[in-house]
Short mmCIF file of C-alpha atoms in Angstrom, two decimals:
data_model
loop_
_atom_site.label_atom_id
_atom_site.label_comp_id
_atom_site.label_asym_id
_atom_site.label_seq_id
_atom_site.Cartn_x
_atom_site.Cartn_y
_atom_site.Cartn_z
CA MET A 62 137.55 191.08 96.69
CA LEU A 63 134.60 189.07 95.04
CA ASP A 64 135.60 188.34 91.34
CA ALA A 65 139.21 187.53 91.79
CA PRO A 66 140.40 187.29 95.69
CA SER A 67 143.56 185.69 94.79
CA SER A 68 144.78 188.89 93.16
CA LEU A 69 144.28 190.99 96.56
CA SER A 70 147.26 192.78 97.84
CA ASP A 71 148.35 192.13 101.76
CA HIS A 72 146.68 195.73 102.18
CA GLU A 73 143.32 194.69 100.99
CA LEU A 74 143.27 191.67 102.77
CA SER A 75 144.10 193.51 106.05
CA LEU A 76 141.34 195.76 105.08
CA ILE A 77 139.01 193.01 104.77
CA GLU A 78 139.84 191.27 108.02
CA ASN A 79 139.42 194.27 109.92
CA ASP A 80 136.54 196.58 108.54
CA PRO A 81 133.42 194.82 109.95
CA GLU A 82 131.47 196.07 107.10
CA MET A 83 133.88 194.32 104.26
CA ARG A 84 134.18 191.57 106.57
CA GLU A 85 130.33 190.85 106.70
CA ILE A 86 130.02 191.33 102.90
CA TYR A 87 132.87 188.83 102.40
CA GLU A 88 131.15 186.35 104.71
CA ILE A 89 128.09 186.59 102.93
CA SER A 90 129.60 185.96 99.53
CA SER A 91 131.37 183.03 101.15
CA CYS A 92 127.86 181.68 102.08
CA LEU A 93 126.57 182.03 98.87
CA SER A 94 129.39 180.51 97.19
CA GLY A 95 129.17 177.56 99.46
CA ALA A 96 125.30 176.92 99.35
CA LEU A 97 124.82 177.91 95.83
CA ALA A 98 128.06 176.02 94.12
CA PRO A 99 126.94 172.65 92.78
CA GLY A 100 126.95 169.75 95.20
CA PRO A 101 129.54 167.21 94.49
CA GLU A 102 127.95 164.11 92.13
CA ILE A 103 128.14 161.22 94.62
CA ASP A 104 128.15 157.51 93.09
CA ILE A 105 127.67 156.13 96.68
CA THR A 106 128.67 152.58 95.27
CA GLN A 107 131.81 153.90 93.78
CA GLU A 108 132.45 155.94 97.16
CA TRP A 109 132.08 153.08 99.16
CA GLU A 110 134.54 150.89 96.71
CA ARG A 111 137.27 153.58 97.21
CA PHE A 112 136.79 153.69 100.93
CA ARG A 113 136.76 150.15 101.89
CA PRO A 114 140.38 149.59 101.38
CA ARG A 115 141.20 151.94 103.88
CA ILE A 116 138.98 150.18 106.40
CA ARG A 117 140.78 146.78 106.09
CA LYS A 118 144.29 148.06 106.50
CA ARG A 119 143.66 150.79 109.27
CA TYR A 120 140.74 148.99 111.10
CA VAL A 121 141.95 145.43 110.66
CA TRP A 122 145.68 146.53 111.91
CA MET A 123 144.87 148.32 114.90
CA ARG A 124 142.33 145.78 116.02
CA TRP A 125 144.91 143.24 115.72
CA MET A 126 147.64 145.69 117.46
CA THR A 127 145.23 146.48 120.14
CA ARG A 128 144.50 142.65 120.95
CA VAL A 129 148.36 142.08 121.01
CA ALA A 130 149.03 144.72 123.23
CA ALA A 131 146.05 143.66 125.85
CA VAL A 132 147.55 140.10 125.75
CA PHE A 133 151.14 141.23 126.62
CA LEU A 134 150.28 143.75 129.23
CA GLY A 135 148.06 140.76 130.56
CA VAL A 136 150.80 138.37 130.26
CA VAL A 137 153.31 140.89 132.18
CA ALA A 138 150.85 141.88 134.90
CA LEU A 139 150.40 137.92 135.71
CA SER A 140 153.90 137.37 135.61
CA GLY A 141 154.86 140.14 138.17
CA ILE A 142 151.89 139.04 140.53
CA ILE A 143 153.08 135.20 140.43
CA GLY A 144 156.59 136.36 141.06
CA VAL A 145 155.84 138.54 143.96
CA CYS A 146 153.56 135.43 145.34
CA VAL A 147 156.55 133.22 145.00
CA ASP A 148 159.07 135.03 146.19
CA ARG A 149 156.91 135.78 149.76
CA LYS A 150 156.01 132.18 149.89
CA ILE A 151 159.82 131.13 149.48
CA ASN A 152 160.96 133.84 152.37
CA GLU A 153 158.04 132.59 154.61
CA ASP A 154 159.20 128.73 154.24
CA THR A 155 162.82 129.22 154.29
CA PRO A 156 164.29 128.89 157.95
CA PRO A 157 167.41 131.16 159.00
CA VAL A 158 170.37 129.15 157.71
CA ILE A 159 173.83 129.04 158.66
CA SER A 160 175.10 130.61 155.56
CA ARG A 161 173.16 133.63 155.83
CA VAL A 162 174.43 134.47 159.44
CA ALA A 163 177.50 136.70 159.84
CA PRO A 164 180.50 134.51 160.17
CA THR A 165 181.98 135.05 163.85
CA GLU A 166 185.59 135.22 164.71
CA LYS A 167 185.49 132.03 166.76
CA MET A 168 182.59 129.53 166.32
CA GLU A 169 184.42 126.73 168.72
CA GLN A 170 183.69 126.66 172.36
CA PRO A 171 186.24 126.38 175.02
CA ALA A 172 185.97 122.87 176.97
CA PRO A 173 184.13 123.17 180.18
CA VAL A 174 186.42 123.18 183.22
CA VAL A 175 185.42 120.71 185.33
CA SER A 176 186.89 121.59 189.11
CA ILE A 177 187.24 118.86 191.55
CA ALA A 178 189.12 120.25 194.53
CA SER A 179 190.87 117.81 197.02
CA ALA A 180 189.73 119.61 200.07
CA SER A 181 186.20 119.77 198.82
CA ALA A 182 186.64 115.98 198.46
CA ASP A 183 187.87 115.57 202.03
CA SER A 184 184.96 117.79 203.31
CA CYS A 185 182.72 115.67 201.53
CA ALA A 186 183.90 112.53 202.80
CA THR A 187 183.88 113.45 206.15
CA SER A 188 180.15 114.62 205.96
CA GLY A 189 179.35 111.52 204.05
CA SER A 190 177.53 112.97 201.42
CA PRO A 191 178.10 112.28 198.06
CA LEU A 192 180.21 114.41 196.04
CA LEU A 193 177.85 116.49 193.91
CA PRO A 194 178.56 116.23 190.37
CA ALA A 195 181.33 118.12 189.29
CA GLU A 196 180.25 122.05 188.61
CA VAL A 197 180.35 122.56 185.01
CA VAL A 198 181.72 125.74 183.97
CA HIS A 199 179.87 127.28 180.99
CA PRO A 200 182.52 129.26 178.92
CA SER A 201 182.46 132.86 179.74
CA ARG A 202 179.63 134.50 177.95
CA SER A 203 181.21 137.72 178.37
CA SER A 204 183.24 136.83 175.20
CA SER A 205 181.88 139.68 173.07
CA HIS A 206 183.38 138.09 169.61
CA HIS A 207 180.27 135.56 169.85
CA ARG A 208 177.93 137.66 170.62
CA VAL A 209 176.51 140.10 168.37
CA LYS A 210 174.32 142.74 169.78
CA ALA A 211 171.19 143.93 167.83
CA LYS A 212 171.99 147.52 167.47
CA SER A 213 169.05 149.89 168.04
CA GLY A 214 168.59 152.36 165.40
CA VAL A 215 169.35 150.34 162.34
CA LYS A 216 167.31 149.68 159.71
CA LYS A 217 164.46 147.07 160.27
CA THR A 218 165.94 144.66 157.61
CA GLU A 219 169.16 144.68 159.07
CA ALA A 220 168.05 144.40 162.66
CA GLU A 221 165.93 141.08 161.77
CA ALA A 222 169.23 139.75 159.93
CA GLU A 223 171.07 140.54 163.14
CA ALA A 224 168.69 138.97 165.58
CA GLU A 225 168.40 135.84 163.47
CA GLU A 226 172.60 135.72 163.94
CA ILE A 227 171.97 136.07 167.23
CA ASP A 228 169.63 133.55 167.67
CA ILE A 229 171.84 131.09 165.59
CA ASP A 230 174.91 131.87 167.63
CA GLU A 231 173.21 131.50 170.91
CA TYR A 232 171.56 128.15 169.59
CA LEU A 233 174.79 126.75 168.65
CA ARG A 234 176.14 127.68 172.28
CA ILE A 235 173.59 125.96 173.66
CA GLN A 236 173.61 123.02 171.81
CA GLN A 237 177.55 122.66 172.46
CA ALA A 238 176.96 123.29 175.89
CA ARG A 239 174.42 120.79 176.19
CA ILE A 240 176.88 118.36 174.92
CA ASP A 241 179.80 119.17 177.11
CA ASN A 242 177.70 119.19 180.14
CA ASP A 243 176.37 115.43 178.92
CA ILE A 244 180.01 114.57 178.64
CA ALA A 245 180.84 116.11 181.86
CA MET A 246 178.03 114.65 183.67
CA GLN A 247 179.64 111.18 182.73
CA ASN A 248 182.96 112.14 183.82
CA ALA A 249 181.59 113.20 186.88
CA LYS A 250 179.64 109.73 187.63
CA ILE A 251 182.84 108.05 186.44
CA TYR A 252 185.00 109.95 189.47
CA GLU A 253 182.23 109.53 191.77
CA ASP A 254 182.38 105.97 191.69
CA GLU A 255 186.29 105.71 191.61
CA PHE A 256 185.95 107.93 194.76
CA GLU A 257 183.46 105.38 196.35
CA SER A 258 185.60 102.64 195.78
CA MET A 259 188.52 104.36 197.17
CA ILE A 260 186.45 105.47 200.41
CA GLN A 261 185.34 102.07 200.57
CA LEU A 262 188.58 100.92 200.23
CA MET A 263 190.19 102.94 203.01
CA TYR A 264 187.42 102.74 205.59
CA VAL A 265 185.79 99.76 205.19
CA GLY A 266 188.41 97.66 204.27
CA GLU A 267 187.08 95.54 201.31
CA ALA A 268 189.42 95.56 198.55
CA PRO A 269 188.36 97.82 195.84
CA ASP A 270 188.54 96.75 192.10
CA LYS A 271 192.25 97.08 191.12
CA SER A 272 191.17 98.97 187.81
CA VAL A 273 189.61 101.59 190.21
CA ILE A 274 192.77 101.97 191.97
CA CYS A 275 194.64 102.07 188.95
CA ARG A 276 192.55 104.93 187.86
CA VAL A 277 192.17 106.77 191.01
CA THR A 278 196.06 106.81 191.85
CA MET A 279 196.52 107.13 187.96
CA GLN A 280 199.04 104.29 187.94
CA MET B 580 131.56 150.92 118.47
CA GLU B 581 132.17 147.56 117.15
CA TYR B 582 130.26 147.32 113.46
CA THR B 583 130.32 144.60 111.35
CA THR B 584 131.22 145.35 107.71
CA ALA B 585 127.60 144.97 106.51
CA GLU B 586 126.45 147.56 109.15
CA PHE B 587 129.18 150.19 108.72
CA GLU B 588 128.45 149.84 104.60
CA VAL B 589 124.61 150.64 105.17
CA LEU B 590 125.91 153.68 107.80
CA TYR B 591 128.41 154.87 105.27
CA ARG B 592 125.61 154.97 102.34
CA ARG B 593 123.28 156.67 104.58
CA CYS B 594 125.58 159.24 106.05
CA PHE B 595 128.06 159.93 103.42
CA PRO B 596 126.52 161.94 100.91
CA PRO B 597 124.92 164.30 103.15
CA ALA B 598 128.46 164.77 104.92
CA MET B 599 130.34 165.25 101.73
CA ARG B 600 128.00 167.95 100.79
CA MET B 601 128.75 169.71 104.04
CA ALA B 602 132.50 169.27 103.52
CA CYS B 603 132.24 170.66 100.13
CA GLY B 604 130.35 173.47 101.03
CA LEU B 605 132.98 174.46 103.45
CA LEU B 606 136.24 173.58 101.80
CA HIS B 607 135.26 174.38 98.31
CA ASP B 608 137.14 171.41 97.38
CA GLU B 609 135.91 167.89 96.59
CA ASP B 610 139.15 166.22 97.11
CA GLU B 611 139.82 167.65 100.44
CA ALA B 612 136.25 167.31 101.45
CA ARG B 613 136.25 163.65 100.81
CA ASP B 614 139.66 163.23 102.64
CA VAL B 615 137.76 164.81 105.88
CA VAL B 616 134.93 162.83 105.55
CA HIS B 617 137.03 159.49 105.14
CA GLU B 618 138.92 160.41 108.32
CA ILE B 619 135.84 160.76 110.25
CA PHE B 620 134.04 157.85 109.19
CA LEU B 621 137.39 155.66 110.20
CA LYS B 622 137.38 157.44 113.71
CA LEU B 623 134.11 156.51 114.10
CA LEU B 624 135.01 152.65 113.48
CA GLU B 625 137.93 152.57 115.70
CA SER B 626 136.17 154.72 118.51
CA ASP B 627 134.54 152.39 121.54
CA ILE B 628 131.76 155.35 121.73
CA LYS B 629 128.55 154.26 121.59
CA MET B 630 126.03 156.57 119.97
CA GLU B 631 122.42 156.52 119.33
CA ASN B 632 122.16 158.78 116.45
CA PRO B 633 125.61 158.48 114.27
CA SER B 634 124.18 160.50 111.64
CA ALA B 635 124.38 163.54 113.78
CA PHE B 636 127.74 162.70 115.23
CA ILE B 637 129.09 162.19 111.65
CA LEU B 638 127.79 165.36 110.41
CA ARG B 639 129.19 167.34 113.74
CA ALA B 640 132.41 166.01 113.35
CA VAL B 641 132.77 166.64 109.56
CA ARG B 642 131.75 170.15 110.36
CA ASN B 643 134.13 170.42 113.09
CA ALA B 644 137.00 168.77 111.18
CA SER B 645 136.61 170.98 108.15
CA LEU B 646 136.71 174.37 110.18
CA ASN B 647 139.75 173.05 111.93
CA ARG B 648 141.11 172.67 108.24
CA ILE B 649 140.17 176.01 107.29
CA ASN B 650 141.68 177.39 110.56
CA MET B 651 144.89 176.22 109.92
CA LEU B 652 144.82 177.96 106.67
CA ALA B 653 146.36 181.75 106.29
CA THR B 654 143.83 184.43 105.54
CA ARG B 655 144.93 185.02 101.95
CA GLU B 656 144.92 181.28 101.41
CA LYS B 657 140.88 181.29 103.06
CA ILE B 658 139.95 184.43 100.83
CA ARG B 659 141.60 182.68 97.75
CA LYS B 660 139.14 179.63 98.28
CA ARG B 661 136.37 181.83 99.39
CA LEU B 662 136.24 180.23 103.05
CA THR B 663 134.83 181.45 105.49
CA LEU B 664 136.87 183.77 108.13
CA ASP B 665 134.16 183.53 111.18
CA ALA B 666 133.36 179.80 112.15
CA PRO B 667 129.56 179.46 112.09
CA THR B 668 128.23 179.29 115.44
CA ASP B 669 125.57 176.76 115.17
CA VAL B 670 125.37 173.21 113.76
CA PHE B 671 123.22 172.97 110.93
CA SER B 672 122.14 170.58 107.96
CA PRO B 673 123.80 171.61 104.84
CA ASP B 674 120.88 170.13 102.77
CA LEU B 675 118.46 172.08 104.83
CA GLN B 676 120.87 175.47 105.05
CA ASN B 677 121.41 175.36 101.35
CA GLU B 678 117.63 175.39 100.66
CA ASP B 679 117.35 178.14 103.12
CA VAL B 680 120.00 180.13 101.01
CA GLU B 681 118.23 178.97 97.75
CA SER B 682 114.58 180.35 99.21
CA ALA B 683 115.79 183.53 100.56
CA VAL B 684 118.06 184.45 97.10
CA ASN B 685 114.61 183.90 95.24
CA ARG B 686 112.83 186.17 97.33
CA VAL B 687 114.70 189.00 98.33
CA LEU B 688 116.81 189.36 95.24
CA THR B 689 115.52 190.89 91.69
CA ASP B 690 115.82 189.17 88.91
CA ARG B 691 118.78 190.31 87.64
CA GLU B 692 120.61 190.00 90.71
CA ARG B 693 119.34 186.30 91.21
CA GLN B 694 120.53 185.67 87.57
CA VAL B 695 124.04 187.45 88.26
CA VAL B 696 124.36 185.49 91.69
CA LYS B 697 123.67 182.26 89.98
CA LEU B 698 126.00 182.68 87.25
CA ILE B 699 128.93 184.03 89.78
CA TYR B 700 128.11 181.28 92.41
CA SER B 701 126.53 178.63 91.04
CA GLU B 702 128.63 178.33 87.77
CA GLY B 703 131.64 180.01 89.24
CA LEU B 704 131.89 182.25 86.32
CA SER B 705 134.36 185.10 86.34
CA TYR B 706 132.84 188.75 86.32
CA LYS B 707 134.00 189.08 82.45
CA THR B 708 132.52 186.04 81.27
CA ALA B 709 129.51 186.67 83.00
CA ALA B 710 129.22 190.10 81.80
CA ASP B 711 129.82 188.66 78.18
CA ARG B 712 127.34 186.20 78.94
CA LEU B 713 124.60 188.49 79.94
CA GLY B 714 125.55 191.34 77.40
CA ILE B 715 126.53 193.76 80.21
CA SER B 716 129.60 195.35 81.51
CA VAL B 717 131.71 193.95 84.27
CA ALA B 718 130.95 197.35 86.29
CA SER B 719 127.37 196.47 85.91
CA ILE B 720 128.18 192.68 87.00
CA ASN B 721 129.86 194.13 90.42
CA LYS B 722 126.91 196.43 90.75
CA HIS B 723 124.37 193.67 90.78
CA VAL B 724 126.47 191.34 93.03
CA VAL B 725 126.99 194.15 95.72
CA GLY B 726 123.07 194.55 95.65
CA ALA B 727 122.63 191.30 95.84
CA LEU B 728 124.60 190.92 98.85
CA LYS B 729 123.14 193.90 100.58
CA ASN B 730 119.67 192.46 100.03
CA TYR B 731 120.71 189.23 101.10
CA GLU B 732 122.33 190.57 104.42
CA PRO B 733 119.28 190.72 106.67
CA THR B 734 118.12 187.26 105.75
CA PHE B 735 121.86 186.08 106.36
CA LYS B 736 122.02 186.99 109.75
CA PRO B 737 119.23 185.27 111.12
CA LEU B 738 120.37 181.84 109.31
CA ASN B 739 124.02 181.98 110.59
CA HIS B 740 122.95 182.76 114.46
CA ASP B 741 119.40 180.64 114.81
CA ARG B 742 119.63 177.53 112.62
CA ARG B 743 119.48 174.39 114.82
CA THR B 744 118.26 171.11 113.46
CA GLU B 745 118.71 167.97 115.54
CA ARG B 746 118.77 168.57 119.10
CA ASN B 747 120.62 165.37 120.21
CA ILE B 748 123.61 166.74 118.51
CA ASP B 749 124.55 168.24 121.62
CA SER B 750 124.47 164.91 123.82
CA GLU B 751 127.03 163.55 121.39
CA ASP B 752 129.30 166.54 121.63
CA ALA B 753 130.04 165.59 125.55
CA ARG B 754 131.39 162.17 124.49
CA CYS B 755 133.36 162.56 121.34
CA PRO B 756 136.76 164.05 121.49
CA PHE B 757 137.25 165.10 118.23
CA LEU B 758 134.12 166.80 117.65
CA PHE B 759 135.54 170.41 118.64
CA VAL B 760 136.93 173.13 116.57
CA ARG B 761 140.26 173.97 117.45
CA SER B 762 140.81 177.46 118.12
#
């Protein structure tokens, strides 16, 4: 064991390992071998020259890679932050656009029906009160295909999109209604003037304007 | 910790010799010991750990790295190289330990035993060569070696269990990840 340990058989090795006394003798022998063996002759200058190339290659490379990785990660993080901020800003500034609205089946609104009943005209003539402007009948609001109801229970993003669609639909309808109303108001004014002229002609005896007569009689 | 090249050279010149002696004492192979010590110095250079006593850190790291290398070997290989089977329990300064062993050898062994031990362990002679040099039989050599080991045994135990040199080594352990012996 002490003289030629490489020649030991497996059985002898297991004896050394498992027998406490033999193991201790081996350990003492190992300790003496390590302590009494001549130490290496160290030429420190030569050792430093031997070690220095390993510093340059590995140390410089590692430092460079670390810095490159740090810069790359910093750029990626900064890009992500900038992208998120820009995206948020765009979403805040962009108004709801028509293109984002779900296409409806019918965008055109029917013309308002202006009803001037003859009976009502007679009654107005007897009472002497001027004819009220024609009642503008708004298009039926019951047309469901123009109205998109926000459904409950839908995801928040879809509900918000549908709410935007409702607003746009409503907005367009309101605008159209205003335009139609303006037209109707003007028509009503015309008709009122014509009627007054006719009344004047019939009851006051003044000759009305011929153009007015033509328009009323539609000749 | 970032060292300049000049600072690191000073540290290397100061710490390399004891580290190298310790690694050689454990591994019994100069090339392998040099490889271990170089790896530890490179890890020190790359680490971000600030340490007040890098010398103690290096010794501890070299010791543990050497023991890790020994643990990776098979028993047969360990015994072939006369490497320890049991890991030492305490940190020790290799120079101090070697001095203690030498003083114990001089103190507890007889002259003949001391002579045989120095031929076998210091000079690395075989039993036959030592026997030829001393003019005695191989059996006598074996008897003297066994006697020396038994005489040395009481001295060996206290050395292995109570040796502790630099107390600030324990504070370095908590911070350095590659100081620990892998079991």
